[in-house]
Coordinates of C-alpha atoms and ligand atoms in Angstrom, one line a residue:
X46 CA -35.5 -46.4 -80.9
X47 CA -37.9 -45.7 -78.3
X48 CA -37.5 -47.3 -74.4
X49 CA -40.6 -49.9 -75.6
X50 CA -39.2 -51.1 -79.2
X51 CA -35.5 -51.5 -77.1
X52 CA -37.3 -53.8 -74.3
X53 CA -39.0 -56.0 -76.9
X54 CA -35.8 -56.1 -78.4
X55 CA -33.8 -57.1 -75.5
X56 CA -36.5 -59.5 -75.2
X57 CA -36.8 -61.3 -78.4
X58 CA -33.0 -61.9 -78.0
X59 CA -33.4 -63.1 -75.1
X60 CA -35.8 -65.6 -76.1
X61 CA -34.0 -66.8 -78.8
X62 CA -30.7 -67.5 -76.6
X63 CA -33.2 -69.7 -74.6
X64 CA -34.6 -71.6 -77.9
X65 CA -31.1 -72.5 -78.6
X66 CA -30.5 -73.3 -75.2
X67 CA -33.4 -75.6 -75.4
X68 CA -32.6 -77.2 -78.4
X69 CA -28.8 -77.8 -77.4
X70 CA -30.4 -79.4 -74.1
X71 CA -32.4 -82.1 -76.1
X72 CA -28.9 -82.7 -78.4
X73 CA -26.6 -83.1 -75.2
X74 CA -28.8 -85.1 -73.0
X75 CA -28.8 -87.8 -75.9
X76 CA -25.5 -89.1 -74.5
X77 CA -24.6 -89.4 -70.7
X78 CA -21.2 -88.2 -71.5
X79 CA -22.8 -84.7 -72.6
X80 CA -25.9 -85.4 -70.3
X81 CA -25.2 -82.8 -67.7
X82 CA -24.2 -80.3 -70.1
X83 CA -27.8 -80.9 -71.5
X84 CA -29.0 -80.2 -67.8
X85 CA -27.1 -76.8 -67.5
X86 CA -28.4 -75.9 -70.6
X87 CA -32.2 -76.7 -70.0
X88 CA -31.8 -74.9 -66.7
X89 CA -30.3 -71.8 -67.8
X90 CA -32.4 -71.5 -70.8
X91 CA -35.6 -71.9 -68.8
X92 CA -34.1 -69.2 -66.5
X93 CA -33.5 -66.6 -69.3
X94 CA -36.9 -67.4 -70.4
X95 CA -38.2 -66.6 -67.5
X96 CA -36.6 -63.5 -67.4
X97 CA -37.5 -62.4 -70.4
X98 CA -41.1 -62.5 -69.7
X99 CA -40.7 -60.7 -66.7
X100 CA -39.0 -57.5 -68.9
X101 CA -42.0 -58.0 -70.7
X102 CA -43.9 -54.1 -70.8
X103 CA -47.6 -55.6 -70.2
X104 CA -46.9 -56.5 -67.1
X105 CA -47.8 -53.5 -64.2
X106 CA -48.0 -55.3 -61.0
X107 CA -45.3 -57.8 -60.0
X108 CA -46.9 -58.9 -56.3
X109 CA -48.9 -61.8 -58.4
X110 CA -46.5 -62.6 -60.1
X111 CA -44.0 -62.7 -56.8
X112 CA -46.8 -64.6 -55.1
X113 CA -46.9 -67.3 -58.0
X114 CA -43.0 -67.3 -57.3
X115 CA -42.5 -68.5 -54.1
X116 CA -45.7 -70.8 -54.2
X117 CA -43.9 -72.8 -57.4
X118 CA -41.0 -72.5 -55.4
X119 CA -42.6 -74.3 -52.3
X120 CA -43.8 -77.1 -54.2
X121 CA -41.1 -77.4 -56.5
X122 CA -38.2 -77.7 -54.1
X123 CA -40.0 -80.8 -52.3
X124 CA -40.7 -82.7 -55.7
X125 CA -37.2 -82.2 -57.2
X126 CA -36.0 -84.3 -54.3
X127 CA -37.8 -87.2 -54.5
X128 CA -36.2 -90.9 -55.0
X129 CA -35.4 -91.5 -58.3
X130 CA -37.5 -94.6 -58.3
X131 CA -39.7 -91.5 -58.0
X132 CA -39.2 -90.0 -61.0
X133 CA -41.8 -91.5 -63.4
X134 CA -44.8 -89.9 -61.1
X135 CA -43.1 -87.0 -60.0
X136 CA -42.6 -86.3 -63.9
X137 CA -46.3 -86.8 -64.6
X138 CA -47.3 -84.2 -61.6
X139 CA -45.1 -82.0 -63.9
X140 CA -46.9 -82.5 -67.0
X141 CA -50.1 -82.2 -64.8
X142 CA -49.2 -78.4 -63.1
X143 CA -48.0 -77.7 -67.1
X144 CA -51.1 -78.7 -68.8
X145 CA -53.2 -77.1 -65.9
X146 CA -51.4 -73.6 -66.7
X147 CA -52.0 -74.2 -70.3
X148 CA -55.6 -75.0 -69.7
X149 CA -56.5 -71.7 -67.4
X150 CA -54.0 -69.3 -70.0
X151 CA -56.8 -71.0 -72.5
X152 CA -59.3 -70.3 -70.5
X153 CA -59.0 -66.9 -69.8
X154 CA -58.2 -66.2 -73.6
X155 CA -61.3 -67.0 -74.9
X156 CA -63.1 -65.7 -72.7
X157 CA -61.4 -62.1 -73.0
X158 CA -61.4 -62.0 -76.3
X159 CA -65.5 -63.5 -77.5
X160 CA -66.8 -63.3 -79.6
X161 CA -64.2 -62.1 -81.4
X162 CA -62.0 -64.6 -81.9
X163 CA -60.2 -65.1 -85.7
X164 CA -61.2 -68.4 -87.0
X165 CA -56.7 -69.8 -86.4
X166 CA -57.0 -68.5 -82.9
X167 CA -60.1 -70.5 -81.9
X168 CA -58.7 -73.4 -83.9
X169 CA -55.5 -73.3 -81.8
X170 CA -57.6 -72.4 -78.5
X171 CA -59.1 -75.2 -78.5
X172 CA -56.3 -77.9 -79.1
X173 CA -54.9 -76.1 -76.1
X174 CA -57.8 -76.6 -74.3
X175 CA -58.9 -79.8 -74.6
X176 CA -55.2 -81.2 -74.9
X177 CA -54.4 -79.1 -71.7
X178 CA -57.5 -80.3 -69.8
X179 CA -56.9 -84.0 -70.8
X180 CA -53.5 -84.0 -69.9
X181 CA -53.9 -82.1 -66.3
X182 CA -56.3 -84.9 -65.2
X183 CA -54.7 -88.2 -67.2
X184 CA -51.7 -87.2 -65.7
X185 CA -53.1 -86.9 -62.4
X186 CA -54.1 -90.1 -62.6
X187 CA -50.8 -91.4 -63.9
X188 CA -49.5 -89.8 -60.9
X189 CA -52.1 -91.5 -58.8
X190 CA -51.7 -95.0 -60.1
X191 CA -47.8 -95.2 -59.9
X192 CA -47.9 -94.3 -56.7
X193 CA -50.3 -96.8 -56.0
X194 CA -53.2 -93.8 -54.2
X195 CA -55.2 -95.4 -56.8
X196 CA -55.3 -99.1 -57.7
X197 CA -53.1 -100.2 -60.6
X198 CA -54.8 -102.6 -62.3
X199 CA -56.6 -101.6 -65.9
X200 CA -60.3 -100.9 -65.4
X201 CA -62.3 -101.9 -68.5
X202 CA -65.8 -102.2 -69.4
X203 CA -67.2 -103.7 -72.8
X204 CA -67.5 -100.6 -75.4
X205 CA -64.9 -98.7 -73.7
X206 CA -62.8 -97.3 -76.9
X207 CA -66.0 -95.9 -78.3
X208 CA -67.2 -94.2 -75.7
X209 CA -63.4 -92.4 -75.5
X210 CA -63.4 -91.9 -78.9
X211 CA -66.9 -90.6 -79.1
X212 CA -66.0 -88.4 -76.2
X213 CA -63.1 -86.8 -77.9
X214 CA -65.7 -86.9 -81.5
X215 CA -68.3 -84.7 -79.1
X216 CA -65.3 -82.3 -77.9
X217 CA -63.8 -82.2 -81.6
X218 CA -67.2 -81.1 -83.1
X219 CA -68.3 -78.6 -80.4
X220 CA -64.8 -76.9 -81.5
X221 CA -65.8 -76.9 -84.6
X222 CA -68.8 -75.0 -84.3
X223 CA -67.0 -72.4 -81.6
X224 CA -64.5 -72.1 -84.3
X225 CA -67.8 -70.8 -86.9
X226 CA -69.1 -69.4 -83.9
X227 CA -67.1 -67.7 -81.5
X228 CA -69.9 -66.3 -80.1
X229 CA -71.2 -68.8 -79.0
X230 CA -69.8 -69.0 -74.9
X231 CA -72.6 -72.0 -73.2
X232 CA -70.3 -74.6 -75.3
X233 CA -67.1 -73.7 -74.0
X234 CA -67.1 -75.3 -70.5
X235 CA -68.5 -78.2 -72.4
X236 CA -65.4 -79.2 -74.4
X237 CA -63.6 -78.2 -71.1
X238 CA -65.7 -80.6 -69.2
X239 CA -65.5 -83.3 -71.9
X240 CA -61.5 -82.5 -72.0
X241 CA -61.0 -83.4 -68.0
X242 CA -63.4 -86.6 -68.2
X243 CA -61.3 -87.7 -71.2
X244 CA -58.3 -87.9 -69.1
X245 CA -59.6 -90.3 -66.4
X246 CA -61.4 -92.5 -69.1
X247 CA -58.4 -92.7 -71.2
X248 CA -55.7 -93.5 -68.3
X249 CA -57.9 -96.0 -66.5
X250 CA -57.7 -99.1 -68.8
X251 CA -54.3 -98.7 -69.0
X252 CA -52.1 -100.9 -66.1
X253 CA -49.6 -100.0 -64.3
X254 CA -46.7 -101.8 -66.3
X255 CA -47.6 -99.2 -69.1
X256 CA -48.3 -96.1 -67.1
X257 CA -44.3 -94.9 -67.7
X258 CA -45.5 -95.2 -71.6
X259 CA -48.7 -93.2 -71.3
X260 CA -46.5 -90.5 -69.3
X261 CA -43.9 -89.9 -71.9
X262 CA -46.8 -89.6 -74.4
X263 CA -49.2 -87.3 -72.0
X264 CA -45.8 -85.4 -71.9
X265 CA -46.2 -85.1 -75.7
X266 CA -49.9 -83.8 -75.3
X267 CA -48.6 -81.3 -73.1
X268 CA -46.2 -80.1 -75.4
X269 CA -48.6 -79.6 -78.4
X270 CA -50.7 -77.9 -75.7
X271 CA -47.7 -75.3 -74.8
X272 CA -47.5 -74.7 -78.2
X273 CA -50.7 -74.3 -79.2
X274 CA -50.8 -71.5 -76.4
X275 CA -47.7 -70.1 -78.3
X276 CA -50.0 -69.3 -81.0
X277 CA -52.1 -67.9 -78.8
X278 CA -50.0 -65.7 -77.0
X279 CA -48.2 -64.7 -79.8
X280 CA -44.8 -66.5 -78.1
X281 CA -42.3 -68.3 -81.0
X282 CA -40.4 -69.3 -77.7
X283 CA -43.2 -71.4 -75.9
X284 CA -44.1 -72.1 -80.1
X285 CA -40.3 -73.8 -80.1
X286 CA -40.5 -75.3 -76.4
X287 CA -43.6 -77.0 -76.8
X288 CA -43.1 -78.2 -80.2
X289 CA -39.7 -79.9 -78.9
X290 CA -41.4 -81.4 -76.2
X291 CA -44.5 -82.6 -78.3
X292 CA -42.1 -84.1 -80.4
X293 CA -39.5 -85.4 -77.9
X294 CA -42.6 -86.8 -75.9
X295 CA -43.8 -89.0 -78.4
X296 CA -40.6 -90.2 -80.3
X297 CA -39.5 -91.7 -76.3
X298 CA -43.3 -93.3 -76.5
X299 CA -42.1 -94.8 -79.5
X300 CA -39.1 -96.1 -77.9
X301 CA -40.4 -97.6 -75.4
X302 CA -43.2 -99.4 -76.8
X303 CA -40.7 -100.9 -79.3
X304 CA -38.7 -102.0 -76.8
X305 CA -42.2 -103.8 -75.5
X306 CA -42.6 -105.4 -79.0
X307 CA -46.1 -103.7 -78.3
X308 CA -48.1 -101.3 -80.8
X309 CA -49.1 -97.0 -79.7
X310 CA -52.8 -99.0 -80.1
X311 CA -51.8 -101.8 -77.7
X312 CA -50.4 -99.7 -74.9
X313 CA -53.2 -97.4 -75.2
X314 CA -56.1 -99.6 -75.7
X315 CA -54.7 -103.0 -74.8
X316 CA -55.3 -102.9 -70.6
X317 CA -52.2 -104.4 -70.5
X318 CA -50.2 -104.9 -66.7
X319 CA -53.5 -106.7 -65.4
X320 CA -52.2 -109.0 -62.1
X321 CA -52.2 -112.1 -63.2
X322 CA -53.2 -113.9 -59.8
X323 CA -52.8 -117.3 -61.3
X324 CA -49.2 -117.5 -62.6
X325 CA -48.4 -116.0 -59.5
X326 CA -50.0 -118.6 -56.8
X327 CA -48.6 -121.5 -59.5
X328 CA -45.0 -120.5 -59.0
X329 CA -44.8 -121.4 -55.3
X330 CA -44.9 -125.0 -55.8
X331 CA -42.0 -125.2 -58.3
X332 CA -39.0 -125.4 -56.8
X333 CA -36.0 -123.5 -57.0
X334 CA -32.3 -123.8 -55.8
X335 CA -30.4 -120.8 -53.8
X336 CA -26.9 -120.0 -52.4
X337 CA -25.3 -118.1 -50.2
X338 CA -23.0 -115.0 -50.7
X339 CA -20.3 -117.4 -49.9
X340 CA -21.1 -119.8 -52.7
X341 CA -21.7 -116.6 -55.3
X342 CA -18.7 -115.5 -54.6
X343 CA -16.9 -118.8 -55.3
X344 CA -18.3 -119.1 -58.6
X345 CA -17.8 -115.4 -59.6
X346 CA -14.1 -115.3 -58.8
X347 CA -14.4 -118.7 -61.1
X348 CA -15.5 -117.5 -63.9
X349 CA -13.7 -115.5 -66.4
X350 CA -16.9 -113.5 -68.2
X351 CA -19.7 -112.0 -66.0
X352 CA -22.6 -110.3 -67.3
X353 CA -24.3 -108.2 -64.5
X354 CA -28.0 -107.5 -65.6
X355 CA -29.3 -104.5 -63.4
X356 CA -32.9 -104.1 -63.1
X357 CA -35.3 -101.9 -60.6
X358 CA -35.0 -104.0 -57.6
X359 CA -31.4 -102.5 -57.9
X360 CA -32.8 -99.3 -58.2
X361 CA -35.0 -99.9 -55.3
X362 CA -32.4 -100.9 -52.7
X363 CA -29.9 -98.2 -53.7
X364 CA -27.2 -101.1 -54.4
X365 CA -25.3 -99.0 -57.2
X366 CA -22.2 -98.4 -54.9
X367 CA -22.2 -101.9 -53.9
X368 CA -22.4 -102.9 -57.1
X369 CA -19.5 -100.8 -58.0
X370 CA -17.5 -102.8 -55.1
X371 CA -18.4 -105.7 -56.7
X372 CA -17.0 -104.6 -60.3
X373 CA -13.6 -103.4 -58.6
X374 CA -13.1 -106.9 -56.7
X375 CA -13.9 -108.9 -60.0
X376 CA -12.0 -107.0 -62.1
X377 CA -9.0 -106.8 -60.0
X378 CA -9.4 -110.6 -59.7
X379 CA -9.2 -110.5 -63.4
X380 CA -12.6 -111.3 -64.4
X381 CA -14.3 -109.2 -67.7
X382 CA -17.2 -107.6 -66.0
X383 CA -19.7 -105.8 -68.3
X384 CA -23.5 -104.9 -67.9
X385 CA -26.4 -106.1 -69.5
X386 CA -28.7 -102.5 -70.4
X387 CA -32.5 -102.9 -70.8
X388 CA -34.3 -100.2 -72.5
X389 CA -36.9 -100.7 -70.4
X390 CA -35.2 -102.1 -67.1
X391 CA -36.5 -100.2 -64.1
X392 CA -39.0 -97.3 -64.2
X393 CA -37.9 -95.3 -66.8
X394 CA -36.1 -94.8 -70.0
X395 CA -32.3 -94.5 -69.0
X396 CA -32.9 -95.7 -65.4
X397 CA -30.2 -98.0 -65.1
X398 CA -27.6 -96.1 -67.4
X399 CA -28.7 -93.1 -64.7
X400 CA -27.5 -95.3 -61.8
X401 CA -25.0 -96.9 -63.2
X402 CA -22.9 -93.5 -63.9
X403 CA -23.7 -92.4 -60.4
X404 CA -21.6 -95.1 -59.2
X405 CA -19.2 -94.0 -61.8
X406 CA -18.7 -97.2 -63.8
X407 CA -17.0 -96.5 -66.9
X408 CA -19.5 -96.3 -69.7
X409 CA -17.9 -98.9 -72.3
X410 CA -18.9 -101.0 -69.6
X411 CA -22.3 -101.0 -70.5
X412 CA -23.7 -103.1 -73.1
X413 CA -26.9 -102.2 -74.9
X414 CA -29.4 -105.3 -75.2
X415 CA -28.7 -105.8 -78.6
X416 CA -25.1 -105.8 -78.5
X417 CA -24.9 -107.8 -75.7
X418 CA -27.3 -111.1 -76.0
X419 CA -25.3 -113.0 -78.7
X420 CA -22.5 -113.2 -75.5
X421 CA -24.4 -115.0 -73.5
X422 CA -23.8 -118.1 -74.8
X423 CA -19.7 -117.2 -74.0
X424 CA -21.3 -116.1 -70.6
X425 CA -20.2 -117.8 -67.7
X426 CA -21.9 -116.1 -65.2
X427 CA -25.1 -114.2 -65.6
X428 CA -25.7 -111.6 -62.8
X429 CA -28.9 -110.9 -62.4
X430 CA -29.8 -108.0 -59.7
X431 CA -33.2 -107.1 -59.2
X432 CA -34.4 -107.6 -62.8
X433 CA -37.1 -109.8 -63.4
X434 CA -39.4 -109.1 -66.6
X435 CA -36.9 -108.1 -68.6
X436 CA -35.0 -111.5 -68.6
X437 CA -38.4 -113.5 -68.6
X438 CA -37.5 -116.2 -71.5
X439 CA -41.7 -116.5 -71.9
X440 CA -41.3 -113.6 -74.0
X441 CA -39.4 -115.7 -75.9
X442 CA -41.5 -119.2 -76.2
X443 CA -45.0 -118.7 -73.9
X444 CA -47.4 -117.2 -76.8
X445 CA -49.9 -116.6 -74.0
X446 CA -47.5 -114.7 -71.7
X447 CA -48.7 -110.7 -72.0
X448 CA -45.0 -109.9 -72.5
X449 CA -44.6 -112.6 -75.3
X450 CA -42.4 -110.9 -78.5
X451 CA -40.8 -108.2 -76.0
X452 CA -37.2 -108.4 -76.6
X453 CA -35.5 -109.6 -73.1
X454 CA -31.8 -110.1 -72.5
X455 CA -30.7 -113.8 -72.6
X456 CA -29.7 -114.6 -69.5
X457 CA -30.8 -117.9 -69.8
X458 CA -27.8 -118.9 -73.0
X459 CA -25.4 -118.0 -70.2
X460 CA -23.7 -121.3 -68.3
X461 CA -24.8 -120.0 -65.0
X462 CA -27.4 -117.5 -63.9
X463 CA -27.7 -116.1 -60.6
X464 CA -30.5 -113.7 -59.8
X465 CA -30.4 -111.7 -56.5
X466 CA -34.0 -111.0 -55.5
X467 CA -35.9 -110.9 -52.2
X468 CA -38.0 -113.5 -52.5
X469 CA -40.2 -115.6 -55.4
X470 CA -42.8 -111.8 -56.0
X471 CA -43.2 -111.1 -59.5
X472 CA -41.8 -107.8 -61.8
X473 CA -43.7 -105.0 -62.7
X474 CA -46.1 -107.1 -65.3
X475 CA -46.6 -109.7 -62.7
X476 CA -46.2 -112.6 -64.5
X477 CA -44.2 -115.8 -63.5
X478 CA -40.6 -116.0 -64.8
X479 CA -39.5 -119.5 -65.5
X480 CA -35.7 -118.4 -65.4
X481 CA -35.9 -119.5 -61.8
X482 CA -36.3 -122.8 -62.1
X483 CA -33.9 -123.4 -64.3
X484 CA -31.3 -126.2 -63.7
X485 CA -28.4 -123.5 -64.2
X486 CA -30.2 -120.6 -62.0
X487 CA -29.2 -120.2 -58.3
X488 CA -31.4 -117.5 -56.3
X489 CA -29.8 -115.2 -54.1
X490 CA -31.9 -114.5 -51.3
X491 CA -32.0 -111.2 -50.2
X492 CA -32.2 -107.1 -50.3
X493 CA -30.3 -106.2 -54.0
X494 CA -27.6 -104.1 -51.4
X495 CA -27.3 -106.4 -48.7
X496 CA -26.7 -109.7 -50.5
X497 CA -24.0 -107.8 -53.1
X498 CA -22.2 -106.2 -50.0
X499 CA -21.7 -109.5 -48.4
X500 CA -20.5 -110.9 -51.8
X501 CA -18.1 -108.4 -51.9
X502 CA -17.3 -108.9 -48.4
X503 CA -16.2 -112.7 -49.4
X504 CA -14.3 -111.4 -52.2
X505 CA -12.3 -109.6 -49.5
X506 CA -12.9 -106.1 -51.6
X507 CA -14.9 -102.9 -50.2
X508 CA -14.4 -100.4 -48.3
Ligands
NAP852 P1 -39.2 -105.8 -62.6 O1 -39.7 -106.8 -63.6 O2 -40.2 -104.8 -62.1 O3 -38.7 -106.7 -61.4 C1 -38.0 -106.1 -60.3 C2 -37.6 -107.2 -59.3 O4 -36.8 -106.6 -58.3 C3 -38.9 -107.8 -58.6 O5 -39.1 -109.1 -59.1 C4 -38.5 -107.8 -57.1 O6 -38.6 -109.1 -56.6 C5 -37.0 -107.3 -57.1 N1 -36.8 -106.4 -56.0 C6 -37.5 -105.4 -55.5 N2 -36.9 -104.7 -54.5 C7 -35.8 -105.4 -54.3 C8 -34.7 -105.2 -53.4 N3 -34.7 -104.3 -52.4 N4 -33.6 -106.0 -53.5 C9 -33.6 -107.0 -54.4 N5 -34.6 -107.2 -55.3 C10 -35.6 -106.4 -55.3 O7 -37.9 -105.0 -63.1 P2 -37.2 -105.0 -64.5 O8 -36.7 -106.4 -64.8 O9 -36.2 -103.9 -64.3 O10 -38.3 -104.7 -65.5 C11 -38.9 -103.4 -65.6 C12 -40.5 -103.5 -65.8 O11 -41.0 -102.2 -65.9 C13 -40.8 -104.2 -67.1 O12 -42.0 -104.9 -67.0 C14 -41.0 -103.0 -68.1 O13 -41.8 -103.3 -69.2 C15 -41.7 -102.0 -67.1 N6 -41.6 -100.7 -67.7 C16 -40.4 -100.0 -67.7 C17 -40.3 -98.8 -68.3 C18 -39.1 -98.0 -68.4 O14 -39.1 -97.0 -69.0 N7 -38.0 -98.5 -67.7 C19 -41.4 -98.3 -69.0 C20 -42.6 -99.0 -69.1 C21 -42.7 -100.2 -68.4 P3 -38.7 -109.3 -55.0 O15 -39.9 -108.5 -54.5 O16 -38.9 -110.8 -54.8 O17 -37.5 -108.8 -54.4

């Protein structure tokens, strides 16, 4: 075996350690017991990956390559400490320096190899290319909008969907004919063009309560994109990564549209999340009634069940350890304490079962939604900290609420329901919550971490 043949050897073993590495990641992360396992494994295959292309023999001049290094490495350090509240954007700048990569690999493929380009490759080309280039700018402004640089709100004009879809028919046919002809170059930078202006127009009807949606599913785009540019660099590995993150991508979209009781069409086309001024102004008048810490903590060392429904206000203020305080105090008092899980509570898929474990609360402590709402009848006390659409009962009754037929948890069967929450501001869907005024409901005033930490303080627990 000559020194070449034994490189691409040591190489395609390499690669296929990594693939299994990969696909072991996706199969422990499924569980947060195995979770960090699935974290190892992701990272080590992606180093070995890297590795591997770096033995690779095409490669004559490493001080690219070395400059590429410590540039990712500058920008990558910063972003992987960001607040997990964070996360949701911070993922979508991901997808967005991905899909770039994938669009410029594109790029320079075609136009290296015109006009003789096998009818497959140009096919696959172009997916990559157009998938690439819409996903580099939709998720910029996914990116954008969460962070609130750009506004939230859905932007919609009449005829909208056809212009998008014509778009994409313009982009699709120009292909096409570059598949016939891969001669011919002038339309190239078209469908690139078209590809970029897709992402904007398709992102900005969509509000800001579904932008964690549209991520997960640009994340799929940005799979099929990596492995479309599998095919075209001849790479099963990036063929394997990008089809399990295609795949992956799209099954969470799924999810978490489900969990919405809302349609792929409806987040996509349905300019859902728009601020719904009205509701909001309305709510001031009703009234509501509120306790103190003192008074909570009376009636939780009452009561013999207590749900605690986490939500991102919890995230927000960091209260997890608090939280944890709380569970101790209760529990040692002899109270069953379990918590109410979401799917969709906070910012992302997991958020709350992410925090949660932080604080190290045992994990049969958590209840999935479904498992959980036929106890809150036997509730006595219904915690609520820092949720607020997810326990909306509108969903429930109010046929004109935009989160009517989204499953909630039923905080509202339980005998009392306490809700810690700043002040009267609305969720993420900015809608009015009629929990609140509730006879049964008793607002706790206050930052998610500072009002639990006194509680705790009148329980005589903490540290
Ligand atoms: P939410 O409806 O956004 O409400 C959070 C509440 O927390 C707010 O009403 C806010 O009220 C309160 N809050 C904020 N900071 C706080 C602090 N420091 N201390 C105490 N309270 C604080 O949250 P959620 O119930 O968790 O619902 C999640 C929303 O995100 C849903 O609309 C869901 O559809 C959407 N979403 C989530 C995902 C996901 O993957 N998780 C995906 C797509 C969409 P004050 O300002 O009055 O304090």
């Amino acid at each position: 075996m000559n020194e070449f043949a034994g490189n691409q050897h040591i190489i395609e073993v390499i690669y296929l350690v990594a693939s299994a590495l990969f696909i072991l990641s996706l199969k422990w992360m499924s569980s947060p017991t195995t979770a960090r396992h699935g974290v190892w494994a992701g990272e080590i295959g992606m180093v070995l990956a890297i590795a591997g292309t770096l033995l690779h023999h095409g490669i004559v001049d490493y001080t690219w390559i070395a400059i590429a290094l410590v540039l990712g490495t500058i920008i990558g350090v910063p972003l992987g400490m960001v607040q997990m509240t964070a996360v949701p954007q911070r993922t979508a700048l991901s997808h967005a320096f991905g899909a770039f990569c994938v669009t410029l690999v594109g790029t320079a493929e075609f136009y290296l190899r015109t006009p003789n380009v096998p009818k497959f490759m140009m096919s696959v080309l172009s997916i990559e290319v157009i998938l690439g280039a819409l996903t580099f700018n939709g998720s910029l402004m996914a990116a954008g909008k969460l962070q609130e640089v750009l506004p939230q709100r859905p932007i919609t004009y009449k005829g909208q969907n056809v212009v998008n879809l014509t778009l994409l028919a313009i982009a699709i046919g120009l292909a096409v004919y570059l598949v016939l002809n891969p001669g011919a170059k002038q339309f190239f930078p078209i469908i690139l063009g078209i590809g970029l202006a897709a992402g904007v127009m398709m992102v900005i009807p969509i509000g800001g309560a579904d932008m964690p949606t549209v991520i997960s599913l640009l994340n799929s785009y940005a799979g099929l994109s990596a492995a479309a540019m599998g095919f075209v660099l001849n790479s099963k590995l990036l063929i394997i990564a990008g089809a399990l993150d295609g795949s992956s991508g799209f099954i969470l979209s799924v999810i978490m549209s489900k969990a919405m009781n809302r349609s792929f069409a409806n987040v996509v086309f349905g300019a859902f999340g728009q601020v719904q001024t009205s509701a909001v102004a309305g709510e001031e008048a009703k009234p509501v009634k509120s306790a103190t810490a003192e008074e909570a903590a009376a009636i939780l060392s009452a009561a013999n069940k207590v749900v605690i429904v986490p939500g991102y206000g919890m995230a927000v203020a960091q209260a997890q350890h608090k939280v944890r305080e709380l569970f101790d105090a209760l529990s040692k008092r002899g109270v069953d304490v379990r918590f109410a899980i979401h799917p969709v509570a906070g910012r992302m898929p997991g958020h709350m079962n992410v925090l949660l474990a932080e604080a190290d609360i045992p994990y049969d402590r958590l209840i999935d939604m479904e498992d959980v709402n036929g106890d809150f009848p036997q509730t006595d006390v219904a915690l609520v900290i820092g949720a607020n659409d997810v326990t909306n009962p509108a969903a429930r009754t109010d046929k004109s609420s935009p989160i009517y037929g989204m499953p909630i948890l039923d905080v509202d069967k339980a005998h009392t329901v306490m809700v810690i929450k700043r002040g009267m501001s609305p969720g993420f869907a900015g809608i009015d919550n009629p929990l609140y005024h509730l006879d049964k409901t008793l607002m706790l005033f206050g930052d998610a971490k500072g009002f639990v930490g006194n509680i705790v303080r009148e329980l005589g627990g903490g540290h």
